[in-house]
Structures are given as C-alpha cells and as structure tokens.
Tab-separated table of C-alpha atoms in Angstrom:
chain	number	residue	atom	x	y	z
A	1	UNK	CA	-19.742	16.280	32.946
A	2	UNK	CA	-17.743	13.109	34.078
A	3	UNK	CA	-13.794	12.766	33.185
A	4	UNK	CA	-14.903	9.822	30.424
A	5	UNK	CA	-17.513	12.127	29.116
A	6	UNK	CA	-15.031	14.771	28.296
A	7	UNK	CA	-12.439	12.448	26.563
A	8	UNK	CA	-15.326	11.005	24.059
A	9	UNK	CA	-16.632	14.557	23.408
A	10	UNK	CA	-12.876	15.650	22.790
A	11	UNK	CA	-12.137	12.185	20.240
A	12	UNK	CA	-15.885	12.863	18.800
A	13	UNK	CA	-14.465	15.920	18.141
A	14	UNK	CA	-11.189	15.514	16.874
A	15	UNK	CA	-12.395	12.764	14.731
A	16	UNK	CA	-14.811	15.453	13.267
A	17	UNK	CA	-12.059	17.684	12.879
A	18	UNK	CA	-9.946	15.292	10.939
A	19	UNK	CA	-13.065	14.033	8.717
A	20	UNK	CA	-13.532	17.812	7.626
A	21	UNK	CA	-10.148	17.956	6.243
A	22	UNK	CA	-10.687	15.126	3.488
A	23	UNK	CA	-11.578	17.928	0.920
A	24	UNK	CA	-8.250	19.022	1.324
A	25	UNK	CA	-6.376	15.735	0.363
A	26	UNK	CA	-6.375	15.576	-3.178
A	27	UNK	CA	-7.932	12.864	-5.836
A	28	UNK	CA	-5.748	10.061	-5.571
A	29	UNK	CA	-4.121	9.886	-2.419
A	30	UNK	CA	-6.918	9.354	-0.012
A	31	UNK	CA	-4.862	8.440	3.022
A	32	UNK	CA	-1.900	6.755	4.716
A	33	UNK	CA	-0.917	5.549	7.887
A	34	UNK	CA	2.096	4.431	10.083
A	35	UNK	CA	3.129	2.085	12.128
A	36	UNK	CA	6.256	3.696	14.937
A	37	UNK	CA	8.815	1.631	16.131
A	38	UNK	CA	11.579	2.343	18.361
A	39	UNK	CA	15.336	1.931	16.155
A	40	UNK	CA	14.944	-1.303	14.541
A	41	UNK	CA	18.430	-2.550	14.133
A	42	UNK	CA	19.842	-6.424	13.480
A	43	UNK	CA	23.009	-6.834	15.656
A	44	UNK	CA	23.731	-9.103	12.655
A	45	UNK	CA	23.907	-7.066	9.408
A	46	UNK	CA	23.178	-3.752	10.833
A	47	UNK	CA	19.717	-3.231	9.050
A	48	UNK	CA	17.490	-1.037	9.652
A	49	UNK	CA	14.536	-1.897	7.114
A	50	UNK	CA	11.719	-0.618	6.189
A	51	UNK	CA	8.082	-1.313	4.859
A	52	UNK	CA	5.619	0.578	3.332
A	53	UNK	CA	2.652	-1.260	1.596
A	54	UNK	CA	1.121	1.351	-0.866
A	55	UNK	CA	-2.629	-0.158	-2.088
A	56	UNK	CA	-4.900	1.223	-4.978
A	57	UNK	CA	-7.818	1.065	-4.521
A	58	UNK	CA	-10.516	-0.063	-6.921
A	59	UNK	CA	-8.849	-2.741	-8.899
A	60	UNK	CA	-5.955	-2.439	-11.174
A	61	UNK	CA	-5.559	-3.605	-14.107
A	62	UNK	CA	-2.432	-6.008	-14.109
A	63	UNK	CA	-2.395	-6.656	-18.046
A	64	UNK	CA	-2.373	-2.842	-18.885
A	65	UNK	CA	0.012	-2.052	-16.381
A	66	UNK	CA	2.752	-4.935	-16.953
A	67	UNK	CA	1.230	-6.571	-20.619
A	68	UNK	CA	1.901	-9.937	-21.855
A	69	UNK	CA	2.915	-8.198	-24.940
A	70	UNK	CA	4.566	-11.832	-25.821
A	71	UNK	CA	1.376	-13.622	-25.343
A	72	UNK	CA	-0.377	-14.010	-28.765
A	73	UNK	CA	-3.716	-13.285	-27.100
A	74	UNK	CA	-3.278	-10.642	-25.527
A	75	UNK	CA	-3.521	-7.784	-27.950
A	76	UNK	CA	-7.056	-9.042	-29.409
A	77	UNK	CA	-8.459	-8.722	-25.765
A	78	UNK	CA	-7.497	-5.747	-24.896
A	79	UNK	CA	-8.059	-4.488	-28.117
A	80	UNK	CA	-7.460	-0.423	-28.852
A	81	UNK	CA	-6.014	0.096	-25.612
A	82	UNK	CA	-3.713	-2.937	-25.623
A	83	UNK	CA	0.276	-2.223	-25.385
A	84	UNK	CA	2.857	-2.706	-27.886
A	85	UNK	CA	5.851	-2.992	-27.606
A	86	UNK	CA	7.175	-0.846	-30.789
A	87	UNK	CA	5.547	2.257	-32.100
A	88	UNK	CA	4.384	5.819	-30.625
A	89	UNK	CA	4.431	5.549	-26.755
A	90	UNK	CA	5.543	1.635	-26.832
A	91	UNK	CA	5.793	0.029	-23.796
A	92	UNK	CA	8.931	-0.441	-21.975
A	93	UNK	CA	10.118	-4.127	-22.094
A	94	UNK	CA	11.214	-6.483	-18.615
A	95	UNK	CA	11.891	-9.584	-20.331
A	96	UNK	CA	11.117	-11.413	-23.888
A	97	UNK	CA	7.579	-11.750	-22.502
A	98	UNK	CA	6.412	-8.929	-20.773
A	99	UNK	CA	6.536	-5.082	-20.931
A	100	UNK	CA	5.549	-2.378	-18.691
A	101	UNK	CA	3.471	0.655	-19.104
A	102	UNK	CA	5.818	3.583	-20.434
A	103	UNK	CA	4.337	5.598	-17.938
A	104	UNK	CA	6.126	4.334	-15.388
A	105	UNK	CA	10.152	5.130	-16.679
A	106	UNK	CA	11.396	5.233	-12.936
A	107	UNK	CA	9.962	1.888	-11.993
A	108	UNK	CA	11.613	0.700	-15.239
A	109	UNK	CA	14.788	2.137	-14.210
A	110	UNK	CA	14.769	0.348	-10.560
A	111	UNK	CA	13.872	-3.076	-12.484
A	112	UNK	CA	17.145	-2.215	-14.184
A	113	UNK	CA	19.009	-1.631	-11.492
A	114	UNK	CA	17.499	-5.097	-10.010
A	115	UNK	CA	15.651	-3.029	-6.965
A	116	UNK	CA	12.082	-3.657	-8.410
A	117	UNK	CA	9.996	-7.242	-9.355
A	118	UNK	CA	6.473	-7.544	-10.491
A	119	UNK	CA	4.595	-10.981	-9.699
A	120	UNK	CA	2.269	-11.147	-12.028
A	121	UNK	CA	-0.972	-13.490	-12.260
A	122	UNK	CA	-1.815	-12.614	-8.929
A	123	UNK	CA	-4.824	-12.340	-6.104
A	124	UNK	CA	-6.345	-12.765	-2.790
A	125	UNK	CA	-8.103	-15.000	-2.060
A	126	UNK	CA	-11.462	-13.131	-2.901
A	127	UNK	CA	-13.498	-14.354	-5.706
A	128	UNK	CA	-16.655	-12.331	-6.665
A	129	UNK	CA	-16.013	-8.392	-7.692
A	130	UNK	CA	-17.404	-6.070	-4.998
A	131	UNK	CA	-14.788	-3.615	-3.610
A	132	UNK	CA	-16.097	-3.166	-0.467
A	133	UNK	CA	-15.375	-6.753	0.101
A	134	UNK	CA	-12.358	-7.115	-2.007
A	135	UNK	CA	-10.599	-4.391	0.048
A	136	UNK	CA	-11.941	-5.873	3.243
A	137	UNK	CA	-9.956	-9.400	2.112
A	138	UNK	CA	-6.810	-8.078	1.210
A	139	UNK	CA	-6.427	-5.319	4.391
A	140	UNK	CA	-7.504	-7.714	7.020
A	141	UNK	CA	-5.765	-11.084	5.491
A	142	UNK	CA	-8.172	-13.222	5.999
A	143	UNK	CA	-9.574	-15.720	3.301
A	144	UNK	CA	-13.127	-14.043	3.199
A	145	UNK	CA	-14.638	-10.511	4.078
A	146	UNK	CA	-16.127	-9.409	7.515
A	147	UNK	CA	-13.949	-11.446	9.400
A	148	UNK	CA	-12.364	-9.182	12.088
A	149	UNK	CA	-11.753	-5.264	12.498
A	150	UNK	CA	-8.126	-5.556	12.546
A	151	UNK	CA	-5.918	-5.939	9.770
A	152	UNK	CA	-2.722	-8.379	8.805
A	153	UNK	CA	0.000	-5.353	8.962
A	154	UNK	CA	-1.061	-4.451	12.545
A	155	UNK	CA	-0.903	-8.117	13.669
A	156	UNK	CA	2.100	-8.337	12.300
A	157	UNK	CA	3.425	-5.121	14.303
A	158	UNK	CA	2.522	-7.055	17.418
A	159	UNK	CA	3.997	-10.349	16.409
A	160	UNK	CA	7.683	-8.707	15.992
A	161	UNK	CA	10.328	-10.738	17.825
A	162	UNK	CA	11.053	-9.316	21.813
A	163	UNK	CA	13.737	-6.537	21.722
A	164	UNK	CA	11.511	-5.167	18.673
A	165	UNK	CA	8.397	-3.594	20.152
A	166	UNK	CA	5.653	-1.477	18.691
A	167	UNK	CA	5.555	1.888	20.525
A	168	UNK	CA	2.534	2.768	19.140
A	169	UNK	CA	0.715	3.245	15.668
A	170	UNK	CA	-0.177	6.379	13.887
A	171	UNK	CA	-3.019	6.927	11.387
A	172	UNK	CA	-2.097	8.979	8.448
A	173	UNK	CA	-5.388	11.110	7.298
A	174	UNK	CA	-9.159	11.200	7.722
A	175	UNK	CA	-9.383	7.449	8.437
A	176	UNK	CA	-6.942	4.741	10.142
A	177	UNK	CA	-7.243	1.979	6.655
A	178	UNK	CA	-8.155	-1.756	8.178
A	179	UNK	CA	-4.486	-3.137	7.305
A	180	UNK	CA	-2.948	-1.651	10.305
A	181	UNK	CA	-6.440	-1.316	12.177
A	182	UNK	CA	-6.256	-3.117	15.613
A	183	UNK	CA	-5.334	-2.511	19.196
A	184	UNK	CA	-2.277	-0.252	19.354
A	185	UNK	CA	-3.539	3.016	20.291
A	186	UNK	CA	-4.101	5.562	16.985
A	187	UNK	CA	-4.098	9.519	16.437
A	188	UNK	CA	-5.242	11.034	13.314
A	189	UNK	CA	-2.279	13.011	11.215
A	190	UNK	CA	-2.709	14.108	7.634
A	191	UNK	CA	-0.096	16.107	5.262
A	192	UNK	CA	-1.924	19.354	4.937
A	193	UNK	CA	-2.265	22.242	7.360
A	194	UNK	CA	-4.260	21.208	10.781
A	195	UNK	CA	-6.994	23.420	11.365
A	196	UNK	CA	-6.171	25.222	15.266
A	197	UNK	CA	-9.302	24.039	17.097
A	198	UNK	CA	-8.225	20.441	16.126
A	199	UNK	CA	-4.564	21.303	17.114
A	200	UNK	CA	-6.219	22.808	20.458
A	201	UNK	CA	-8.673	19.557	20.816
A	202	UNK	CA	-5.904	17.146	20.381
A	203	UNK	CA	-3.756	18.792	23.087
A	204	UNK	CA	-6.836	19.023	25.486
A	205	UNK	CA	-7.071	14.865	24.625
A	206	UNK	CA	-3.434	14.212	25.150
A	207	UNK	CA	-3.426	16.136	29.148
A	208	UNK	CA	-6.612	14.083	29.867
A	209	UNK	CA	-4.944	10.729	28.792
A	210	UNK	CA	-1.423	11.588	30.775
A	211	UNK	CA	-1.959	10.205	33.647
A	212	UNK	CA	-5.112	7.895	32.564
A	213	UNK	CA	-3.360	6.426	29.612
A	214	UNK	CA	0.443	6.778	29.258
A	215	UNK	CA	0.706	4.680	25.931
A	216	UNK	CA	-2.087	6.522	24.322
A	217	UNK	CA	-0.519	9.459	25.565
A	218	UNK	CA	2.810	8.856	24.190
A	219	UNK	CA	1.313	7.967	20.718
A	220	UNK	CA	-0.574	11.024	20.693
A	221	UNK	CA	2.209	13.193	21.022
A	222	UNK	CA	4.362	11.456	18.752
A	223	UNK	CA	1.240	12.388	16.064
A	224	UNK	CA	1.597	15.824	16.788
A	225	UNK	CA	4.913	16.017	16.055
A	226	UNK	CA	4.699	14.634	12.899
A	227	UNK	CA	1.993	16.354	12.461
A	228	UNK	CA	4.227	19.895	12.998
A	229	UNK	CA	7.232	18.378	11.292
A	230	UNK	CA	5.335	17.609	8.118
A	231	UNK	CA	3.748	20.943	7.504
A	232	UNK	CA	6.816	22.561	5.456
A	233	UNK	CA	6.118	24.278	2.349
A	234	UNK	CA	6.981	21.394	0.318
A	235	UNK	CA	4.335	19.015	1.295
A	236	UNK	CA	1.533	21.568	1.122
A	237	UNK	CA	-0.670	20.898	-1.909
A	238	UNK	CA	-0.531	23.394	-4.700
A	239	UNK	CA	-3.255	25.288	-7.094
A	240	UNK	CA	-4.475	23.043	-9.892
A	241	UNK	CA	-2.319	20.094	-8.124
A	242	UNK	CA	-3.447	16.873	-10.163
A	243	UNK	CA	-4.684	13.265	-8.298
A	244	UNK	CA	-0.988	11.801	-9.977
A	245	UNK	CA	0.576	15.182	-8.107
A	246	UNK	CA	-1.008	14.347	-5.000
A	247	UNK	CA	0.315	10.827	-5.127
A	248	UNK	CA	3.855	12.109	-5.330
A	249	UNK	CA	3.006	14.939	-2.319
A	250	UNK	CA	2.036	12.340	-0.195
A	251	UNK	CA	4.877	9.743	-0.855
A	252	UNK	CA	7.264	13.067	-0.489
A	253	UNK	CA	6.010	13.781	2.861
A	254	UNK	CA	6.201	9.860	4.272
A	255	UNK	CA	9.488	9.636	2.962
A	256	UNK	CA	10.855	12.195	4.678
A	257	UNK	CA	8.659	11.221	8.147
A	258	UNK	CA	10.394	7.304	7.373
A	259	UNK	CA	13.974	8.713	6.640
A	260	UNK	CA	14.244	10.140	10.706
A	261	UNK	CA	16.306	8.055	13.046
A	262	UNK	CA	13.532	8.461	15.782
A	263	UNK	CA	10.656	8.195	12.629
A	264	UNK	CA	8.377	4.877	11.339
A	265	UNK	CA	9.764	2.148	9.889
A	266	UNK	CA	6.336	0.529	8.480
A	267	UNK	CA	3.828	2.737	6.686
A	268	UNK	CA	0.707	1.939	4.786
A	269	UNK	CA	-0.533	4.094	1.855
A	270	UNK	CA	-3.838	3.744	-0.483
A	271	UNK	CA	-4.352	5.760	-3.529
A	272	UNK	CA	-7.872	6.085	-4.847
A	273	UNK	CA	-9.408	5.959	-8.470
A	274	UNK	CA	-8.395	2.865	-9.931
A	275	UNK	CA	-12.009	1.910	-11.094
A	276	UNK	CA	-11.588	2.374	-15.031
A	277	UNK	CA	-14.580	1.186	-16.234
A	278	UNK	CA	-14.391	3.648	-18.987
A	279	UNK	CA	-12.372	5.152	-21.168
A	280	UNK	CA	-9.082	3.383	-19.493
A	281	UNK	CA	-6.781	4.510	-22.122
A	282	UNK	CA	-3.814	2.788	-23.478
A	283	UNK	CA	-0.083	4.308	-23.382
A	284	UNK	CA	-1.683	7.579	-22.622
A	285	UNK	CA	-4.954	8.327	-21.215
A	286	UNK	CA	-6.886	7.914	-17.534
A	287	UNK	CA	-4.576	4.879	-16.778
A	288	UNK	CA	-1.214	6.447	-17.786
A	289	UNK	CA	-2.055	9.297	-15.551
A	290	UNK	CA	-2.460	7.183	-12.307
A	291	UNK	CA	0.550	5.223	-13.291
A	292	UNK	CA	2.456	8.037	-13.484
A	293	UNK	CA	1.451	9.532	-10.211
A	294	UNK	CA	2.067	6.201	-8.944
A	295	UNK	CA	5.474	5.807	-10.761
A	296	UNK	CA	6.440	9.534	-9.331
A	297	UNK	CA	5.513	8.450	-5.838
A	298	UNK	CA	7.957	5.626	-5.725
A	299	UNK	CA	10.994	7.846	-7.290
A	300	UNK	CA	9.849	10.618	-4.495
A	301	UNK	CA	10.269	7.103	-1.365
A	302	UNK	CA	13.942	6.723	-3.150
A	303	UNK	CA	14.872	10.140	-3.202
A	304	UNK	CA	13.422	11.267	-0.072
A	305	UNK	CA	14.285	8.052	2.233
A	306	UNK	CA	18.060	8.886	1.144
A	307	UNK	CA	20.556	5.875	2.997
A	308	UNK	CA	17.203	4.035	4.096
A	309	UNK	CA	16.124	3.377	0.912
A	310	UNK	CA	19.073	0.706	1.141
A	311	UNK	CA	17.093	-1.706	3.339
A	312	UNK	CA	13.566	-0.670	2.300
A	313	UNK	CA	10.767	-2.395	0.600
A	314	UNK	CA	7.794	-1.325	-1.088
A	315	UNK	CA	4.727	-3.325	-2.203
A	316	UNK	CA	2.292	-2.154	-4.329
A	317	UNK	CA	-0.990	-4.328	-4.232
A	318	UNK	CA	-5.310	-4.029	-5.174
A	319	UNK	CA	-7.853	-5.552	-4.305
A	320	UNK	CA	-8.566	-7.365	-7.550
A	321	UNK	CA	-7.604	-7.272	-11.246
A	322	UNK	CA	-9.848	-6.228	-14.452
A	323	UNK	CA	-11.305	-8.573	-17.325
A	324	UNK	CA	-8.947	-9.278	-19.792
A	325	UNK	CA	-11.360	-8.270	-22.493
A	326	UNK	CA	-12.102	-4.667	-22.844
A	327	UNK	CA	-15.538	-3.653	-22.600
A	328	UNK	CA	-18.106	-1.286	-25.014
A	329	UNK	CA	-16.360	1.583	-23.428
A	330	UNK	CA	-13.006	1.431	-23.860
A	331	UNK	CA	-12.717	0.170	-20.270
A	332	UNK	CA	-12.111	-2.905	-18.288
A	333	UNK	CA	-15.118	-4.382	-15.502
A	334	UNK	CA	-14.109	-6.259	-12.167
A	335	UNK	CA	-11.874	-8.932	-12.614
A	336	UNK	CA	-9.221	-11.395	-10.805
A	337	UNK	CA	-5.897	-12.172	-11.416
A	338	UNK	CA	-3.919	-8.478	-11.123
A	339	UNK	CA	-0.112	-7.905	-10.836
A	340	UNK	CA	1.870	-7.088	-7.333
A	341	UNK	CA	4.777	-4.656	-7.699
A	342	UNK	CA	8.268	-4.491	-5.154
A	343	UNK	CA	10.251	-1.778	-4.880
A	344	UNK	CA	13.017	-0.738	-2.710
A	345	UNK	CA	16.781	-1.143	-2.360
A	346	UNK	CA	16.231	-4.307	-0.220
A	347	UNK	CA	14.252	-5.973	-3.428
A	348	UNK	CA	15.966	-9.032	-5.341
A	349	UNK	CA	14.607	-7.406	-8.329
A	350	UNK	CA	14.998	-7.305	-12.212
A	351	UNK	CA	12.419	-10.328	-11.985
A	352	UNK	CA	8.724	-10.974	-13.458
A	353	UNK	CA	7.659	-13.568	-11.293
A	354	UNK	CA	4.742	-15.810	-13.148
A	355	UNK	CA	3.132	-19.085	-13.223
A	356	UNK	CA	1.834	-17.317	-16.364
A	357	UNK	CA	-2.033	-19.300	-16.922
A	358	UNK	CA	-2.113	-17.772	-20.628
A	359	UNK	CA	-4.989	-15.729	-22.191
A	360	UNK	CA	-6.787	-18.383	-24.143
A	361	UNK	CA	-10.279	-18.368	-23.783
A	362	UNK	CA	-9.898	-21.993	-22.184
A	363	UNK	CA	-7.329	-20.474	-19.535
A	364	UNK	CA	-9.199	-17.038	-18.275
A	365	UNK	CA	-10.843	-17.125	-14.734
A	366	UNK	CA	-14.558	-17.748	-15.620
A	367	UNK	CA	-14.027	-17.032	-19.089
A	368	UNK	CA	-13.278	-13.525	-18.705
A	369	UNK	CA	-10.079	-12.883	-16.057
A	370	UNK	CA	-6.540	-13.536	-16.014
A	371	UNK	CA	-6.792	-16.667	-13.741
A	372	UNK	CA	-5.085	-16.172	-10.401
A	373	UNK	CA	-1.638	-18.525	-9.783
A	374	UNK	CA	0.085	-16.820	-7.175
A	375	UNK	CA	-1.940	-16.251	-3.571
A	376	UNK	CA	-1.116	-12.567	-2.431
A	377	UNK	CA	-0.704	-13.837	1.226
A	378	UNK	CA	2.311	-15.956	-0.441
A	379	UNK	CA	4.006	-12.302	-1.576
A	380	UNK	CA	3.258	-10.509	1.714
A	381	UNK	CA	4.420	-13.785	3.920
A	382	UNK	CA	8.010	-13.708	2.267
A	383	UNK	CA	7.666	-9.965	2.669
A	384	UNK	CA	7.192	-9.987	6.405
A	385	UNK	CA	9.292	-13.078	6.620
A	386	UNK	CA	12.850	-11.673	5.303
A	387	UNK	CA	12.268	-8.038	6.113
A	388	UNK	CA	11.562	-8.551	9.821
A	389	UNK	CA	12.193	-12.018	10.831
A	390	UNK	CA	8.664	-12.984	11.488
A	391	UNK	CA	8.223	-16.834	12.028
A	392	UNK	CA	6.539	-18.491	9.579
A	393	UNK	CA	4.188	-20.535	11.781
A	394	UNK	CA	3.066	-17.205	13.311
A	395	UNK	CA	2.452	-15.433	9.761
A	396	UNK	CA	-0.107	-18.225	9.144
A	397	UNK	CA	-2.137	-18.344	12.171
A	398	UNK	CA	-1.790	-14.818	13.528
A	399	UNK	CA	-1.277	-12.821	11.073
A	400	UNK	CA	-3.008	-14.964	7.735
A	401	UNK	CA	-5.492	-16.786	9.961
A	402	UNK	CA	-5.769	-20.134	8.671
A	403	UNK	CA	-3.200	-20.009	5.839
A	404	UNK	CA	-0.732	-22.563	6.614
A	405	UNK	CA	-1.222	-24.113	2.987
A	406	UNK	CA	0.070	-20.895	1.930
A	407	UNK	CA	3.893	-21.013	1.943
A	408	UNK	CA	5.999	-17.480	2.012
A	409	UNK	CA	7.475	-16.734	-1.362
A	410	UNK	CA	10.985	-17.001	-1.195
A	411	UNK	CA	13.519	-14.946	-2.211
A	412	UNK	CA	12.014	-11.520	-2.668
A	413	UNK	CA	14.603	-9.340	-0.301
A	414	UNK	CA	17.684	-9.082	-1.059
C-alpha cells in the first residue's frame, strides 16, 4: 500500500469515526466549528474580539420570537399562539413596539444592559422555501444556492489584514458546516468522549502528515488538544439531557475553548429543530423550549468567556422566516422575512433595528410573509467590518461575491 493510500484509508476512517459519534450529540445542537487564530490584538485599543455566529437551522420564526405586539395585525395572524404583552407568561417588552419571547429572560437582560440588538424584518437573499437551499445561501454568502463549496466566514478568515493570519481551522463535530468550509486545512473535534480507535487513527494521520504537510499537521494537533481539553466532566452530556440542555452544553464547552489566550477567536455554531410546522406553541410550548435552550446558551458564552466577553460578538441568524399566518396546526410553514439577534459585550445594543414593512395583507411577502427590508449580508458586513477591520470593498467581492449594492450596516459594535 502506497504512502497516499494509507493517509485516505486513515481520513476515510477517521471521518467514519467521527460520523458514528452523531448519536451522541444531542437534539438541538448538531454541530459547531472553529476558526484558530494566533493572539489577535489591536495595538490601538488593545482588543482582542471575538465572533461566534450561532445558526438555527430550519427557519425561525422572527414574529414569535421578537412580536410586533404594537402592530394591530399581528395578533389576528398569529392567532392562539400570538404574544401579548400582559397576562399569564406575557412577553417581555424592548420598546413601545416590540416584545420578546419570555423565554428568553437573559437575552432580555443583555438588551437591558445595551449588549444585545435584534434587526428585525430580515433575510438573505433567498426567495423560495427549501432548506437545503436556504441554508446553502446564507452559509456560503452568495445571492443564490450551489454556488461554491466554501463559505463567507472562511473567506473572511483568509481576507484578515497581514499581521492577522489564520493558523488553521477546526471543525467542531460530525461535519465541518459550509460557513467556514474552504481551504484551510480541517480536523474533526466534537464535545463528547472520542472513541480510542479514532484517538489512535487521528494520531497515525497526524505522523504521516509531519513531514508531508506541516500546516495540516499543526491543525491537527491543535484538534486534539481541544479535543482532550474539552472532555471534563462538565461538558459531558447527562441522562435525560433535553435538545435546549444540549444547546447550553455545547455553548459551555466553546466558551471555555474561546476564553484561552492560545484558543479561537471565531467559532460557528448551528442548532437543529427549528422546523415548527406544528404545534409551535405560544409563551410556552415546542418554541419556548428551543428559545430557552437558545437563551441558556448565550448566558453560558457570557459566563464562560469571562473578560472576553468584553470584546465579543454573537450573531444569531436562519435560513428563512415562517408565514405570518398560523396554519391548521397550530404551526407556522416556510416563510421570509425572520429576525437576526447580537449579542456580546462588544454589541451597541438596547436597539430593535427595523424598516418595519407592517402586517397588512397589502404589505406581507407574497401575501403570506413578513416582507424582507434588511439584506442579512448588510448585518454580517458591519459585523466583519468593525469587529476585525475587514475592508469593505473586499467583504463585497470576496467574501459576498457580487454584493457591492449591499452596504455594511453601521454601527452594530460598540
């Protein structure tokens, strides 16, 4: 057997390895991955940011989770599972005009403290309703689906000003998601304990690439030391450990990888199960549950980041929204327009941000969605722009192909 013929048995084999342990990663947080960079410092202000873009997958619904509760129409669409903002399990209010879920007390509490911001009314640029596609548009960042195999977080890695480097990128879990896909070399890592023959494959892999591949090589190691450093008792999951639990475990676990001198600054997380076609719920239900494992997951990035949490941001983000009408079922279908969420101590928060369309039959997308106002490449651009310097001219061609018309939002960090 030839040298090359060993290394793709040994990655067919560690990727098998790593696929296997998917049963062990809970409902609800399917995977996450990392980006490493070396310290990240500005001469200037003495920063040291972080980013960590956190997507939920299957489609959120934007009007549940922050509700017009001021807008006269919205309580007739969404009918019995439609916020208020008085009575058992009201909703917890922003501004004279919107209100947010009451699961989600801690992200009310950073809104507070000005170091959260919803934009509401916003999408990709994706118009029809698969997810498959959706997901495709808003991890790769470009205007339609099957564009490229790399996505808009990893081109952004490579696009960092000189003195700021990528050292290499590691995948968090079964899969490495599309958003930080591309060519920095990738090794497989995921919170729960690593079988032995895929501890023993990996290290076969990483004394074949020494010499062959000193980059890959480097990455590979770095995995495995996460890897070792994140199996304390802490992050293991529990018996009878919910998919809102797991959510939390996960965030607990990157937090504490992110908080390290020597550990990532940008991280990408996606949380499954946001397809509530039925039985949604209101204030309390299928909904409130994945907001609250959601709303537990950002308090767990605060406490567990410590100091960093300072200069971090977090954006929350889907592929789509839901109809604004509720369907036979007590559920939404596939919609547009959605809401984005920032957290982090680096947030100008305490701020809805909305070119809000209204809910009149006239104004919905189609006649059934909150109609899009706000371009999610806008939100991401400013993101990218303030956090890390990135030039704008490069966020639209390399890392937004073709988005110049899209300006960076301004004003979102702190």
């Amino acid at each position: 057997m030839t040298s090359m013929e060993t290394i793709s048995d040994c990655c067919e084999s560690l990727r098998s390895s790593v696929a296997s342990r998917r049963a062990l990663l809970l409902g609800g947080a399917s995977f996450a991955a990392w980006a490493y960079l070396p310290k990240f410092a500005r001469a200037a202000d003495g920063r040291d940011p972080r980013l960590v873009v956190i997507i939920l997958r299957g489609a959120l619904d934007g009007l549940a989770t922050v509700a017009p509760t001021g807008d006269p129409d919205y309580a007739g669409l969404h009918g019995a599972i439609a916020l208020s903002s008085s009575g058992p399990n009201a909703a917890l209010p922003l501004d004279n005009f919107f209100s947010l879920h009451p699961a989600m007390p801690e992200f009310s509490r950073m809104y507070r403290e000005k170091k959260a911001a919803v934009i509401h009314a916003v999408a990709t640029s994706y118009r029809d309703r698969s997810h498959f596609d959706g997901q495709d548009v808003l991890e790769s960042g470009f205007a339609g689906p099957g564009r490229v195999q790399s996505g808009w977080l990893n081109r952004a890695l490579e696009g960092l000003p000189k003195g700021e480097r990528v050292t290499s990128a590691l995948a968090v879990g079964p899969t490495t998601p599309l958003v930080l896909r591309g060519a920095a070399p990738t090794v497989g890592w995921a919170p729960v304990a690593v079988p032995q023959a895929a501890e023993d494959t990996a290290m076969r892999l990483l004394e074949l690439y020494q010499h062959r591949d000193p980059v890959l090589a480097s990455a590979l190691k770095q995995g495995l030391a996460l890897d070792k450093a994140a199996q304390g008792d802490d992050m293991k999951p529990k018996p009878g450990t919910t998919g809102a639990g797991a959510m939390r475990l996960v965030a607990r676990g990157a937090a504490k990888l992110m908080a390290a001198d020597d550990g990532p600054r940008i991280g990408a997380l996606a949380f499954d199960g946001w397809d509530t076609h039925a039985n949604e719920g209101g204030p309390v239900g299928r909904l409130a549950q994945l907001l609250g494992g959601l709303d537990g997951a950002l308090a767990e990035f605060e406490t567990g980041l410590g100091a960093r949490w300072r200069d971090a941001v977090i954006v929350v983000a889907t592929e789509f929204g839901r109809t604004a009408r509720i369907n036979g079922t007590q559920g939404t279908d596939h919609g547009t327009g959605t809401v984005t969420l920032l957290a982090g101590g680096a947030v100008k928060g305490g701020r809805v941000i909305a070119d809000w369309p209204g809910l009149k039959p006239a104004n919905l997308y189609q006649g059934r969605d909150l109609a899009p106002t706000t371009d999610l490449r806008a939100v991401m651009k400013g993101v990218l722009k303030d956090q890390f310097g990135l030039a704008e001219r490069a966020l639209a061609e390399n890392v937004f192909p073709d988005s110049s018309a899209v300006k960076p939002m301004q004003g979102l960090v702190a």
